[in-house]
Tab-separated table of C-alpha atoms in Angstrom:
chain	number	residue	atom	x	y	z
A	1	UNK	CA	0.000	0.000	0.000
A	2	UNK	CA	2.980	2.286	-0.141
A	3	UNK	CA	2.963	4.978	-2.782
A	4	UNK	CA	6.613	5.895	-2.404
A	5	UNK	CA	9.502	5.532	-0.046
A	6	UNK	CA	12.214	8.042	0.681
A	7	UNK	CA	15.834	7.763	-0.267
A	8	UNK	CA	18.144	5.902	2.064
A	9	UNK	CA	19.933	7.714	4.849
A	10	UNK	CA	23.434	8.700	3.825
A	11	UNK	CA	22.765	9.443	0.161
A	12	UNK	CA	25.396	12.179	0.138
A	13	UNK	CA	24.812	15.909	0.362
A	14	UNK	CA	27.248	16.744	-2.392
A	15	UNK	CA	26.037	14.244	-5.010
A	16	UNK	CA	23.367	16.482	-6.564
A	17	UNK	CA	24.205	20.006	-7.656
A	18	UNK	CA	21.792	22.842	-7.101
A	19	UNK	CA	20.592	24.554	-10.253
A	20	UNK	CA	18.675	27.810	-10.428
A	21	UNK	CA	16.690	29.253	-13.310
A	22	UNK	CA	18.353	31.987	-15.343
A	23	UNK	CA	18.533	35.235	-13.421
A	24	UNK	CA	17.602	33.755	-10.035
A	25	UNK	CA	21.145	33.221	-8.809
A	26	UNK	CA	22.056	36.858	-9.408
A	27	UNK	CA	18.818	38.392	-8.187
A	28	UNK	CA	19.121	40.375	-4.961
A	29	UNK	CA	17.594	38.875	-1.851
A	30	UNK	CA	14.373	40.487	-0.685
A	31	UNK	CA	14.079	42.486	2.560
A	32	UNK	CA	12.117	42.126	4.679
A	33	UNK	CA	12.058	38.556	3.511
A	34	UNK	CA	12.295	35.996	6.282
A	35	UNK	CA	8.976	34.969	7.848
A	36	UNK	CA	7.328	38.268	6.899
A	37	UNK	CA	7.434	40.368	3.757
A	38	UNK	CA	6.500	44.010	3.463
A	39	UNK	CA	3.176	42.947	1.980
A	40	UNK	CA	2.544	40.630	4.950
A	41	UNK	CA	3.210	43.414	7.435
A	42	UNK	CA	0.976	45.802	5.543
A	43	UNK	CA	-1.817	43.241	5.469
A	44	UNK	CA	-1.618	42.689	9.231
A	45	UNK	CA	-1.742	46.416	9.973
A	46	UNK	CA	-4.680	47.050	7.637
A	47	UNK	CA	-6.698	44.085	8.879
A	48	UNK	CA	-6.194	44.926	12.553
A	49	UNK	CA	-7.057	48.559	11.935
A	50	UNK	CA	-10.297	47.411	10.301
A	51	UNK	CA	-11.065	45.056	13.188
A	52	UNK	CA	-11.140	42.095	10.808
A	53	UNK	CA	-11.390	38.525	12.016
A	54	UNK	CA	-9.324	36.708	13.086
A	55	UNK	CA	-6.528	39.295	12.902
A	56	UNK	CA	-7.926	41.314	15.799
A	57	UNK	CA	-7.885	38.225	17.986
A	58	UNK	CA	-4.324	37.459	16.940
A	59	UNK	CA	-3.218	40.993	17.728
A	60	UNK	CA	-4.938	40.825	21.105
A	61	UNK	CA	-2.915	37.706	21.840
A	62	UNK	CA	0.256	39.594	20.963
A	63	UNK	CA	-0.446	42.714	23.005
A	64	UNK	CA	-1.372	40.627	26.045
A	65	UNK	CA	2.002	38.857	26.076
A	66	UNK	CA	4.428	40.218	28.657
A	67	UNK	CA	7.271	40.037	26.119
A	68	UNK	CA	5.504	42.452	23.768
A	69	UNK	CA	5.752	45.418	26.114
A	70	UNK	CA	7.935	48.463	25.443
A	71	UNK	CA	9.266	48.348	29.000
A	72	UNK	CA	11.258	45.157	28.366
A	73	UNK	CA	14.940	45.535	29.130
A	74	UNK	CA	17.625	43.230	27.744
A	75	UNK	CA	20.049	41.239	29.868
A	76	UNK	CA	22.829	40.320	27.407
A	77	UNK	CA	25.458	37.723	28.265
A	78	UNK	CA	28.948	37.275	26.824
A	79	UNK	CA	28.672	33.479	26.840
A	80	UNK	CA	25.434	31.494	26.659
A	81	UNK	CA	25.362	27.927	27.955
A	82	UNK	CA	22.767	25.273	27.125
A	83	UNK	CA	22.916	21.694	28.404
A	84	UNK	CA	25.932	22.257	30.611
A	85	UNK	CA	28.136	25.069	31.779
A	86	UNK	CA	28.063	27.555	34.576
A	87	UNK	CA	25.566	29.020	34.698
A	88	UNK	CA	23.159	27.411	32.204
A	89	UNK	CA	21.695	30.733	31.138
A	90	UNK	CA	20.152	30.204	27.700
A	91	UNK	CA	16.695	31.110	29.027
A	92	UNK	CA	17.834	34.730	29.243
A	93	UNK	CA	18.665	34.672	25.532
A	94	UNK	CA	15.419	33.183	24.279
A	95	UNK	CA	13.280	35.440	26.451
A	96	UNK	CA	15.082	38.525	25.156
A	97	UNK	CA	14.885	37.415	21.512
A	98	UNK	CA	11.157	36.780	21.766
A	99	UNK	CA	10.715	40.184	23.397
A	100	UNK	CA	12.574	41.760	20.478
A	101	UNK	CA	10.494	39.902	17.905
A	102	UNK	CA	7.181	40.637	19.596
A	103	UNK	CA	7.955	44.322	20.045
A	104	UNK	CA	9.078	44.586	16.423
A	105	UNK	CA	5.939	42.857	15.171
A	106	UNK	CA	3.760	45.032	17.395
A	107	UNK	CA	5.416	48.107	15.942
A	108	UNK	CA	4.622	47.089	12.374
A	109	UNK	CA	0.982	46.406	13.189
A	110	UNK	CA	0.313	49.397	15.430
A	111	UNK	CA	2.709	51.924	13.899
A	112	UNK	CA	3.958	52.918	17.360
A	113	UNK	CA	7.687	53.658	17.311
A	114	UNK	CA	8.277	52.867	20.969
A	115	UNK	CA	8.015	49.151	20.237
A	116	UNK	CA	10.541	49.343	17.411
A	117	UNK	CA	12.889	51.256	19.712
A	118	UNK	CA	12.583	48.507	22.317
A	119	UNK	CA	13.308	45.771	19.794
A	120	UNK	CA	16.361	47.626	18.509
A	121	UNK	CA	17.707	48.168	22.025
A	122	UNK	CA	17.413	44.444	22.824
A	123	UNK	CA	19.076	43.297	19.616
A	124	UNK	CA	21.871	45.866	19.809
A	125	UNK	CA	22.575	44.875	23.398
A	126	UNK	CA	23.076	41.227	22.453
A	127	UNK	CA	25.055	41.864	19.275
A	128	UNK	CA	27.370	44.053	21.329
A	129	UNK	CA	28.109	41.427	23.965
A	130	UNK	CA	27.466	37.797	22.942
A	131	UNK	CA	30.633	36.037	21.777
A	132	UNK	CA	30.083	32.275	22.241
A	133	UNK	CA	27.525	29.508	22.634
A	134	UNK	CA	28.724	26.634	24.795
A	135	UNK	CA	27.461	23.565	26.618
A	136	UNK	CA	26.640	19.983	25.723
A	137	UNK	CA	25.324	18.920	22.317
A	138	UNK	CA	22.403	21.180	23.184
A	139	UNK	CA	24.568	24.125	22.146
A	140	UNK	CA	23.685	23.178	18.561
A	141	UNK	CA	20.001	23.514	19.434
A	142	UNK	CA	20.692	26.922	20.945
A	143	UNK	CA	22.546	28.053	17.835
A	144	UNK	CA	19.816	26.848	15.503
A	145	UNK	CA	16.740	27.969	17.376
A	146	UNK	CA	17.960	31.306	18.645
A	147	UNK	CA	19.911	32.039	15.479
A	148	UNK	CA	16.887	31.848	13.185
A	149	UNK	CA	14.805	33.727	15.742
A	150	UNK	CA	17.374	36.504	16.188
A	151	UNK	CA	17.553	36.916	12.408
A	152	UNK	CA	13.763	37.205	12.138
A	153	UNK	CA	13.537	39.796	14.900
A	154	UNK	CA	16.404	41.769	13.377
A	155	UNK	CA	14.894	41.602	9.887
A	156	UNK	CA	11.844	43.496	11.149
A	157	UNK	CA	13.954	46.474	12.285
A	158	UNK	CA	16.861	46.326	9.821
A	159	UNK	CA	15.914	49.764	8.419
A	160	UNK	CA	15.612	51.438	11.837
A	161	UNK	CA	18.060	54.322	12.150
A	162	UNK	CA	19.485	53.115	15.463
A	163	UNK	CA	19.791	49.440	14.563
A	164	UNK	CA	23.377	48.214	14.223
A	165	UNK	CA	22.933	46.092	11.113
A	166	UNK	CA	26.584	45.264	10.638
A	167	UNK	CA	27.006	44.060	14.204
A	168	UNK	CA	23.912	41.869	13.854
A	169	UNK	CA	25.376	40.356	10.682
A	170	UNK	CA	28.620	39.618	12.505
A	171	UNK	CA	26.787	37.939	15.376
A	172	UNK	CA	24.882	35.656	13.025
A	173	UNK	CA	27.877	34.828	10.841
A	174	UNK	CA	30.392	34.378	13.674
A	175	UNK	CA	28.379	32.950	16.584
A	176	UNK	CA	25.130	31.286	15.478
A	177	UNK	CA	25.805	30.143	11.913
A	178	UNK	CA	29.127	28.310	12.407
A	179	UNK	CA	27.645	25.854	14.893
A	180	UNK	CA	24.570	25.238	12.744
A	181	UNK	CA	26.561	24.747	9.568
A	182	UNK	CA	28.962	22.451	11.386
A	183	UNK	CA	26.077	20.342	12.645
A	184	UNK	CA	24.704	19.827	9.135
A	185	UNK	CA	28.177	18.752	7.978
A	186	UNK	CA	29.389	16.644	10.913
A	187	UNK	CA	26.425	16.011	13.250
A	188	UNK	CA	28.579	16.536	16.319
A	189	UNK	CA	30.867	13.730	15.065
A	190	UNK	CA	28.076	11.194	15.454
A	191	UNK	CA	26.720	8.765	12.881
A	192	UNK	CA	24.321	10.644	10.637
A	193	UNK	CA	21.179	8.976	12.017
A	194	UNK	CA	22.098	9.567	15.657
A	195	UNK	CA	20.009	12.720	15.862
A	196	UNK	CA	16.270	12.934	15.174
A	197	UNK	CA	14.986	15.346	12.477
A	198	UNK	CA	14.420	18.367	14.702
A	199	UNK	CA	18.172	18.679	15.358
A	200	UNK	CA	18.836	19.072	11.652
A	201	UNK	CA	15.868	21.375	11.216
A	202	UNK	CA	16.978	23.827	13.902
A	203	UNK	CA	20.349	24.078	12.169
A	204	UNK	CA	18.754	24.333	8.741
A	205	UNK	CA	16.487	27.181	9.863
A	206	UNK	CA	19.480	29.090	11.211
A	207	UNK	CA	21.592	28.577	8.084
A	208	UNK	CA	18.777	29.716	5.783
A	209	UNK	CA	17.842	32.717	7.957
A	210	UNK	CA	21.498	33.767	8.195
A	211	UNK	CA	21.955	33.541	4.449
A	212	UNK	CA	18.916	35.685	3.782
A	213	UNK	CA	19.555	38.277	6.483
A	214	UNK	CA	23.228	38.628	5.589
A	215	UNK	CA	22.667	38.604	1.803
A	216	UNK	CA	24.821	35.503	1.379
A	217	UNK	CA	23.230	33.612	-1.505
A	218	UNK	CA	25.704	30.725	-1.290
A	219	UNK	CA	24.532	30.119	2.286
A	220	UNK	CA	20.900	30.177	1.132
A	221	UNK	CA	21.685	27.642	-1.587
A	222	UNK	CA	23.457	25.456	0.967
A	223	UNK	CA	20.262	25.329	3.036
A	224	UNK	CA	18.049	24.619	0.016
A	225	UNK	CA	20.331	21.806	-1.112
A	226	UNK	CA	20.292	20.241	2.355
A	227	UNK	CA	16.496	20.415	2.590
A	228	UNK	CA	16.259	18.425	-0.645
A	229	UNK	CA	19.256	16.107	-0.527
A	230	UNK	CA	20.876	16.265	2.923
A	231	UNK	CA	22.214	13.117	4.574
A	232	UNK	CA	20.662	13.793	7.975
A	233	UNK	CA	17.203	12.919	9.208
A	234	UNK	CA	15.959	16.490	8.845
A	235	UNK	CA	16.045	16.565	5.050
A	236	UNK	CA	12.545	16.211	3.688
A	237	UNK	CA	12.744	12.625	2.407
A	238	UNK	CA	14.304	11.399	5.643
A	239	UNK	CA	11.878	13.264	7.914
A	240	UNK	CA	8.989	11.924	5.807
A	241	UNK	CA	10.333	8.570	4.572
A	242	UNK	CA	7.054	6.962	3.470
A	243	UNK	CA	4.031	8.344	1.616
A	244	UNK	CA	0.878	6.246	1.571
A	245	UNK	CA	-1.791	5.947	-1.119
A	246	UNK	CA	-4.189	8.059	0.946
A	247	UNK	CA	-1.755	10.963	0.671
A	248	UNK	CA	-0.481	10.966	4.244
A	249	UNK	CA	3.275	11.041	4.694
A	250	UNK	CA	4.730	9.406	7.792
A	251	UNK	CA	6.624	11.838	9.980
A	252	UNK	CA	9.425	9.644	11.291
A	253	UNK	CA	9.633	11.437	14.647
A	254	UNK	CA	6.029	10.446	15.394
A	255	UNK	CA	7.686	7.252	16.580
A	256	UNK	CA	9.468	9.279	19.246
A	257	UNK	CA	6.901	11.569	20.852
A	258	UNK	CA	4.299	14.178	20.009
A	259	UNK	CA	6.127	17.258	21.236
A	260	UNK	CA	9.198	16.681	19.096
A	261	UNK	CA	7.111	15.794	16.054
A	262	UNK	CA	5.242	19.093	16.407
A	263	UNK	CA	8.557	20.897	16.790
A	264	UNK	CA	9.853	19.326	13.601
A	265	UNK	CA	6.781	20.213	11.560
A	266	UNK	CA	6.916	23.779	12.851
A	267	UNK	CA	10.603	24.102	11.956
A	268	UNK	CA	10.167	22.639	8.479
A	269	UNK	CA	7.266	25.043	7.917
A	270	UNK	CA	9.506	27.896	9.037
A	271	UNK	CA	12.175	26.859	6.550
A	272	UNK	CA	9.614	26.575	3.745
A	273	UNK	CA	8.092	29.984	4.507
A	274	UNK	CA	11.420	31.802	4.634
A	275	UNK	CA	12.461	30.174	1.358
A	276	UNK	CA	9.103	30.999	-0.263
A	277	UNK	CA	9.563	34.673	0.534
A	278	UNK	CA	12.769	34.546	-1.502
A	279	UNK	CA	11.061	32.880	-4.454
A	280	UNK	CA	12.121	29.318	-3.590
A	281	UNK	CA	9.306	26.769	-3.389
A	282	UNK	CA	10.223	24.146	-0.826
A	283	UNK	CA	6.583	23.818	0.201
A	284	UNK	CA	5.876	22.227	-3.183
A	285	UNK	CA	9.082	20.226	-3.498
A	286	UNK	CA	8.721	16.525	-4.331
A	287	UNK	CA	4.981	16.689	-5.037
A	288	UNK	CA	4.368	18.728	-1.856
A	289	UNK	CA	5.901	16.086	0.371
A	290	UNK	CA	5.867	18.452	3.342
A	291	UNK	CA	2.106	18.923	2.990
A	292	UNK	CA	1.629	15.173	3.275
A	293	UNK	CA	3.807	14.972	6.367
A	294	UNK	CA	2.123	17.952	8.012
A	295	UNK	CA	-1.318	16.467	7.322
A	296	UNK	CA	-0.157	13.214	8.922
A	297	UNK	CA	1.030	14.932	12.100
A	298	UNK	CA	-2.091	17.110	12.259
A	299	UNK	CA	-4.404	14.090	11.995
A	300	UNK	CA	-2.399	12.122	14.558
A	301	UNK	CA	-2.250	15.067	16.981
A	302	UNK	CA	-6.017	15.505	16.702
A	303	UNK	CA	-6.424	11.920	17.897
A	304	UNK	CA	-6.762	10.176	14.547
A	305	UNK	CA	-5.289	6.831	13.616
A	306	UNK	CA	-2.264	6.911	11.318
A	307	UNK	CA	-0.015	4.151	9.975
A	308	UNK	CA	3.617	3.875	10.962
A	309	UNK	CA	6.330	1.804	9.323
A	310	UNK	CA	8.819	0.446	11.851
A	311	UNK	CA	12.310	1.802	11.338
A	312	UNK	CA	15.653	1.100	12.927
A	313	UNK	CA	18.329	3.767	13.017
A	314	UNK	CA	21.968	3.599	13.961
A	315	UNK	CA	23.214	5.601	16.923
A	316	UNK	CA	26.613	6.431	18.293
A	317	UNK	CA	29.823	8.309	17.684
A	318	UNK	CA	32.022	7.855	14.652
A	319	UNK	CA	34.875	5.615	15.732
A	320	UNK	CA	33.323	5.210	19.176
A	321	UNK	CA	30.337	3.512	20.752
A	322	UNK	CA	27.483	2.378	18.548
A	323	UNK	CA	24.023	0.914	18.827
A	324	UNK	CA	20.586	0.889	17.247
A	325	UNK	CA	17.126	2.085	18.161
A	326	UNK	CA	13.855	0.913	16.648
A	327	UNK	CA	10.622	2.887	16.544
A	328	UNK	CA	7.850	0.397	15.847
A	329	UNK	CA	4.680	2.486	16.161
A	330	UNK	CA	3.448	6.017	16.646
A	331	UNK	CA	3.732	7.400	20.148
A	332	UNK	CA	0.709	8.263	22.227
A	333	UNK	CA	-0.789	11.725	21.848
A	334	UNK	CA	-2.466	14.323	23.970
A	335	UNK	CA	-5.105	15.974	21.734
A	336	UNK	CA	-4.836	19.057	23.934
A	337	UNK	CA	-1.156	19.584	23.142
A	338	UNK	CA	-0.460	22.292	20.605
A	339	UNK	CA	2.246	24.560	19.283
A	340	UNK	CA	1.765	27.789	17.308
A	341	UNK	CA	2.676	26.170	13.984
A	342	UNK	CA	-0.517	25.418	12.094
A	343	UNK	CA	-1.757	28.779	10.778
A	344	UNK	CA	1.352	29.351	8.661
A	345	UNK	CA	1.257	25.918	7.019
A	346	UNK	CA	-2.503	25.695	6.568
A	347	UNK	CA	-2.773	29.156	5.049
A	348	UNK	CA	-0.018	28.443	2.562
A	349	UNK	CA	-1.528	25.276	1.186
A	350	UNK	CA	-5.224	26.158	1.319
A	351	UNK	CA	-5.160	29.914	0.690
A	352	UNK	CA	-2.045	30.537	-1.411
A	353	UNK	CA	-2.167	27.295	-3.375
A	354	UNK	CA	-5.865	26.437	-3.225
A	355	UNK	CA	-5.266	22.854	-2.073
A	356	UNK	CA	-7.532	20.961	0.333
A	357	UNK	CA	-5.929	20.119	3.666
A	358	UNK	CA	-8.662	19.585	6.230
A	359	UNK	CA	-6.465	18.169	8.991
A	360	UNK	CA	-4.316	21.280	8.824
A	361	UNK	CA	-7.294	23.627	8.910
A	362	UNK	CA	-8.812	21.745	11.834
A	363	UNK	CA	-5.526	21.910	13.739
A	364	UNK	CA	-5.211	25.620	12.948
A	365	UNK	CA	-8.762	26.252	14.099
A	366	UNK	CA	-8.151	24.404	17.333
A	367	UNK	CA	-4.966	26.374	18.035
A	368	UNK	CA	-6.436	29.790	17.174
A	369	UNK	CA	-5.680	32.449	18.065
A	370	UNK	CA	-2.051	31.384	18.151
A	371	UNK	CA	0.221	33.004	20.691
A	372	UNK	CA	3.999	33.072	20.918
A	373	UNK	CA	6.866	32.738	23.349
A	374	UNK	CA	5.527	33.037	26.879
A	375	UNK	CA	2.046	31.747	26.025
A	376	UNK	CA	2.995	28.061	26.124
A	377	UNK	CA	4.780	27.750	29.435
A	378	UNK	CA	8.117	29.048	30.754
A	379	UNK	CA	10.335	26.222	29.511
A	380	UNK	CA	12.322	26.231	26.298
A	381	UNK	CA	9.769	24.197	24.356
A	382	UNK	CA	7.311	27.053	24.610
A	383	UNK	CA	9.811	29.319	22.838
A	384	UNK	CA	10.831	27.078	19.930
A	385	UNK	CA	8.500	28.895	17.520
A	386	UNK	CA	8.030	32.644	17.167
A	387	UNK	CA	4.296	32.069	16.788
A	388	UNK	CA	1.397	34.510	16.353
A	389	UNK	CA	0.397	32.773	13.149
A	390	UNK	CA	-3.263	33.782	13.364
A	391	UNK	CA	-2.173	37.408	13.079
A	392	UNK	CA	0.803	36.934	10.783
A	393	UNK	CA	-0.236	34.253	8.304
A	394	UNK	CA	-3.998	34.434	7.915
A	395	UNK	CA	-4.718	35.464	4.345
A	396	UNK	CA	-7.631	35.664	1.955
A	397	UNK	CA	-8.064	32.724	-0.355
A	398	UNK	CA	-6.318	33.101	-3.708
A	399	UNK	CA	-4.742	36.405	-2.688
A	400	UNK	CA	-1.410	35.093	-1.465
A	401	UNK	CA	0.689	34.513	-4.578
A	402	UNK	CA	3.135	36.981	-3.107
A	403	UNK	CA	6.043	34.992	-4.412
A	404	UNK	CA	5.537	36.762	-7.720
A	405	UNK	CA	3.133	39.608	-7.153
A	406	UNK	CA	4.399	41.145	-3.948
A	407	UNK	CA	8.079	41.097	-4.731
A	408	UNK	CA	8.343	41.345	-8.498
A	409	UNK	CA	9.723	37.842	-8.768
A	410	UNK	CA	8.452	34.480	-9.870
A	411	UNK	CA	11.275	32.029	-9.586
A	412	UNK	CA	11.594	28.565	-8.185
A	413	UNK	CA	14.978	27.040	-7.479
A	414	UNK	CA	15.121	23.393	-8.437
A	415	UNK	CA	17.455	20.413	-8.532
A	416	UNK	CA	19.238	19.176	-11.614
A	417	UNK	CA	16.864	17.359	-13.916
A	418	UNK	CA	14.028	19.848	-13.759
A	419	UNK	CA	11.469	20.994	-11.229
A	420	UNK	CA	9.787	18.601	-8.881
A	421	UNK	CA	6.039	18.109	-9.188
A	422	UNK	CA	4.139	20.421	-6.886
A	423	UNK	CA	0.769	22.128	-6.615
A	424	UNK	CA	-0.216	24.659	-9.180
A	425	UNK	CA	-0.695	28.373	-8.585
A	426	UNK	CA	-3.076	29.447	-5.891
A	427	UNK	CA	-6.664	29.712	-6.826
A	428	UNK	CA	-6.849	27.018	-9.422
A	429	UNK	CA	-6.147	23.532	-10.577
A	430	UNK	CA	-2.593	22.376	-11.084
A	431	UNK	CA	-1.015	24.301	-13.873
A	432	UNK	CA	2.076	26.081	-14.978
A	433	UNK	CA	3.877	29.152	-13.756
A	434	UNK	CA	4.792	31.129	-16.813
A	435	UNK	CA	8.022	32.646	-15.526
A	436	UNK	CA	11.238	30.818	-14.888
A	437	UNK	CA	10.520	27.923	-17.233
A	438	UNK	CA	8.701	25.880	-14.588
A	439	UNK	CA	6.712	23.045	-16.099
A	440	UNK	CA	3.041	22.244	-15.349
A	441	UNK	CA	2.888	20.696	-11.932
A	442	UNK	CA	0.959	17.797	-10.486
A	443	UNK	CA	-1.499	18.098	-7.644
A	444	UNK	CA	-0.538	16.965	-4.171
A	445	UNK	CA	-3.947	15.320	-3.767
A	446	UNK	CA	-4.585	11.788	-5.047
A	447	UNK	CA	-7.723	12.966	-6.820
A	448	UNK	CA	-8.675	16.346	-8.130
A	449	UNK	CA	-10.829	18.145	-5.604
A	450	UNK	CA	-10.358	15.452	-2.997
A	451	UNK	CA	-8.603	15.850	0.323
A	452	UNK	CA	-5.303	14.162	1.005
A	453	UNK	CA	-7.242	11.877	3.303
A	454	UNK	CA	-11.013	12.251	3.408
A	455	UNK	CA	-12.372	13.177	6.823
A	456	UNK	CA	-15.848	14.504	6.130
A	457	UNK	CA	-14.717	17.905	7.357
A	458	UNK	CA	-13.708	20.323	4.646
A	459	UNK	CA	-11.470	23.337	4.782
A	460	UNK	CA	-14.411	25.720	4.871
A	461	UNK	CA	-15.638	24.199	8.106
A	462	UNK	CA	-12.166	24.349	9.620
A	463	UNK	CA	-11.637	27.994	8.736
A	464	UNK	CA	-15.142	28.843	9.903
A	465	UNK	CA	-14.273	27.355	13.260
A	466	UNK	CA	-11.135	29.453	13.379
A	467	UNK	CA	-13.139	32.567	12.554
A	468	UNK	CA	-15.545	31.745	15.365
A	469	UNK	CA	-12.714	31.471	17.854
A	470	UNK	CA	-11.306	34.694	16.493
A	471	UNK	CA	-14.634	36.424	16.919
A	472	UNK	CA	-14.753	35.499	20.599
A	473	UNK	CA	-11.206	36.685	21.215
A	474	UNK	CA	-11.762	39.787	19.107
A	475	UNK	CA	-14.834	40.581	21.151
A	476	UNK	CA	-12.823	40.276	24.335
A	477	UNK	CA	-10.286	42.707	22.872
A	478	UNK	CA	-13.055	45.184	22.052
A	479	UNK	CA	-14.501	44.906	25.547
A	480	UNK	CA	-11.056	45.397	27.055
A	481	UNK	CA	-10.499	48.505	24.948
A	482	UNK	CA	-13.886	49.916	25.947
A	483	UNK	CA	-13.120	49.238	29.588
A	484	UNK	CA	-9.765	50.989	29.227
A	485	UNK	CA	-11.449	54.031	27.703
A	486	UNK	CA	-13.949	54.157	30.581
A	487	UNK	CA	-11.129	53.978	33.121
A	488	UNK	CA	-9.184	56.722	31.345
A	489	UNK	CA	-12.326	58.866	31.332
A	490	UNK	CA	-12.788	58.283	35.057
A	491	UNK	CA	-15.753	55.923	34.799
């Protein structure tokens, strides 16, 4: 019953060259162009100003977060330790980065300069002091997670007059990126399957974000090549090794536990979104393989039954100890567990590309309005994603082809041998994209108009549920504003 299986682990990163359509390799990188483009930021501001659902609810979630306040003060450290070291102080770093990101995002939506000033002060403080990341193997997680997050916060204020852009570039290139790039190459001197996909994906997110922020196209291409052909478990065909006839793609880390599987999906979505905003379609790569894996994890996390093919992976250090570990079935799930990852992925596939993905829309509806760091507990897992997807990624159906329209570009980078099959342009059936010589592309669904796995619940119902949740939260925001006005008027 298997439709396809992924390539074997250890296929060799350098065996397939990356090719780009004419003109793409020399085109300047777009700024802002990580998780948010200028068009995205303008859409958020306009929708919130109009009180539109569910943006108002998403913005209310942002403004209620303690990290999104202009009174936040940074506490930069010269050395950050994660996993070991004295003291283990990485929590200071991730709290400050999320405060910078949330203040920067709040500035773009509200137009209030005080929040931009706060974000700039936080980022400048860290770029002026941080010199090293140390600790156990967890230092690679710190480099990957906080590197991509720092780059995204900095991208939102890169044009601010007081922002030290050059120092931010140096911090990314000299502190965060080297560890992440080293991990993708050497995996901490372990056998390539020793680490589950999320380790690779943290590093991949950092490498891609660094390349974009620092205008280093070779670094961007390195990340794209690894996503497609990397040896480690975080490349797309290793993270999703099996695709079934019903269109669901097994997420290999579902055999580990739910929290790490959600982390992996969120990180791969982050990589795909940042690449998309530079005209690189990783979302659609290999017949939208990521869509199939995300649908699988969404269904499983909602309590649905999913298949799992037992797999055994090698563990250990090169030239040292060795062993194996077998995952024979999916782990148990808590349907109440969530991360702020679904709005971004669901909106891309159903709104930008016009594809059905009911498990994604149901998961997004259940998570709405999505919060960010500080809304999902005080531990590091609650800060792995920047979040606020309900505000940032909600879009009108068929209005999101910003890869070409918003940025004056319509290019897709592809591997040698031609483009991989992927969904057609948003708003229609599979078809061709005229620019860049991209061929007509096949649908990610097994049947035209059908879901990847029929559930009886369509996308419209899922998004309607999300709008209903947004309406409740938006109403609470309106009541809170009215109450504030009464208090200010002495009532």
